[in-house]
Coordinates of C-alpha atoms in Angstrom, one line a residue:
M3 CA 6.3 23.2 16.1
A4 CA 9.0 24.6 13.9
G5 CA 6.5 26.8 12.1
V6 CA 5.1 28.2 15.3
E7 CA 8.6 29.0 16.5
L8 CA 9.8 30.5 13.3
F9 CA 6.7 32.3 12.1
S10 CA 4.8 33.2 15.2
D11 CA 4.0 36.7 14.0
S12 CA 2.0 35.3 11.1
P13 CA -1.8 34.5 11.6
R14 CA -1.3 31.1 9.9
F15 CA 1.2 30.1 12.6
E16 CA -0.1 32.0 15.7
S17 CA -0.9 28.9 17.7
L18 CA -0.3 25.1 17.5
H19 CA -3.7 24.1 16.2
V20 CA -3.7 26.8 13.5
S21 CA -0.2 25.8 12.6
M22 CA -1.2 22.2 12.3
L23 CA -3.9 23.1 9.9
T24 CA -1.5 25.2 7.9
V25 CA 1.0 22.3 7.8
F26 CA -1.7 19.9 6.7
S27 CA -2.5 22.3 3.9
L28 CA 1.2 22.3 3.0
T29 CA 1.2 18.5 3.0
T30 CA -1.6 18.3 0.6
L31 CA 0.1 21.0 -1.5
E32 CA -3.0 23.2 -1.3
S33 CA -2.1 26.8 -1.9
W34 CA 1.4 26.4 -0.3
S35 CA 2.7 29.2 -2.6
L36 CA 0.1 31.7 -1.2
I37 CA 1.1 30.8 2.4
M38 CA 4.8 31.2 1.6
G39 CA 4.0 34.5 -0.3
E40 CA 2.4 35.9 2.8
L41 CA 5.5 35.2 4.9
M42 CA 8.2 36.3 2.4
P43 CA 8.1 40.0 3.2
N44 CA 8.9 39.4 6.9
H45 CA 10.8 36.2 6.6
P46 CA 12.8 36.2 3.3
Y47 CA 14.4 32.8 4.0
C48 CA 11.1 31.0 4.8
W49 CA 11.4 29.3 1.4
I50 CA 13.9 26.9 3.0
F51 CA 11.3 25.7 5.5
F52 CA 8.6 25.4 2.9
V53 CA 10.6 23.6 0.2
S54 CA 12.2 21.2 2.6
Y55 CA 8.9 20.4 4.3
I56 CA 7.1 19.9 1.0
L57 CA 9.9 17.7 -0.3
I58 CA 10.0 15.5 2.8
A59 CA 6.2 15.3 3.3
A60 CA 5.6 14.6 -0.4
Y61 CA 8.3 11.9 -0.4
L62 CA 6.8 10.2 2.7
I63 CA 3.2 10.4 1.5
M64 CA 4.1 9.1 -2.0
N65 CA 6.1 6.2 -0.4
L66 CA 3.1 5.3 1.8
I67 CA 0.7 5.4 -1.0
V68 CA 2.9 3.3 -3.3
G69 CA 3.5 0.9 -0.4
I70 CA -0.2 0.4 0.2
I71 CA -0.9 -0.1 -3.5
V72 CA 2.0 -2.7 -3.8
E73 CA 0.9 -4.5 -0.7
G74 CA -2.7 -4.7 -1.9
L75 CA -1.6 -6.0 -5.3
Q76 CA 0.6 -8.7 -3.6
K77 CA -2.3 -9.8 -1.4
A78 CA -4.7 -10.0 -4.4
N79 CA -2.1 -12.0 -6.3
N80 CA -1.5 -14.4 -3.4
D81 CA -5.2 -14.9 -2.9
E82 CA -5.6 -15.7 -6.6
I83 CA -2.7 -18.2 -6.5
C84 CA -4.2 -19.9 -3.4
A85 CA -7.6 -20.1 -5.1
N86 CA -6.1 -21.6 -8.3
N87 CA -4.0 -24.0 -6.2
S88 CA -7.0 -25.3 -4.3
D89 CA -8.9 -25.9 -7.5
T90 CA -5.9 -27.8 -8.9
I91 CA -5.6 -29.8 -5.7
D92 CA -9.3 -30.8 -5.8
A93 CA -9.0 -31.8 -9.5
N94 CA -5.9 -33.9 -8.7
I95 CA -7.6 -35.6 -5.8
D96 CA -10.6 -36.5 -7.9
Y97 CA -8.2 -37.9 -10.6
L98 CA -6.3 -40.0 -8.1
V99 CA -9.6 -41.4 -6.6
E100 CA -10.7 -42.3 -10.1
L101 CA -7.3 -44.0 -10.8
T102 CA -7.4 -46.0 -7.6
T103 CA -10.9 -47.3 -8.4
R104 CA -9.8 -48.3 -11.9
I105 CA -6.8 -50.1 -10.5
K106 CA -9.0 -52.0 -7.9
Q107 CA -11.4 -52.9 -10.7
M108 CA -8.5 -54.2 -12.9
R109 CA -7.0 -56.2 -10.0
T110 CA -10.4 -57.8 -9.2
K111 CA -10.9 -58.6 -12.9
E112 CA -7.4 -60.1 -13.1
R113 CA -8.0 -62.3 -10.0
K114 CA -11.2 -63.6 -11.5
E115 CA -9.5 -64.5 -14.8
N116 CA -6.6 -66.2 -13.0
K117 CA -9.0 -68.5 -11.0

């Protein structure tokens, strides 16, 4: 919206949908210097808009990407920990079952010897 208001005499900001395409191009850092160069003769202070927009957009996008990567790594780590814990729990249960059967066998053997 700001681009349409500020630079409406430029073909890159003549309407809202063209302006949105231009702003998307700025967000991806694709030929932003060419777009700014086209506007500089008529709008010498347009660099303020471009630099501030690029800094803000790049900062937000980089934070989103880093956040998605960190969240994915945490989820993978949690899944791995849960898988390892379930294997350990199963092994412990098997060991406890074996111990209880040995104890029962020893008790029955002891009872037979005491009689």
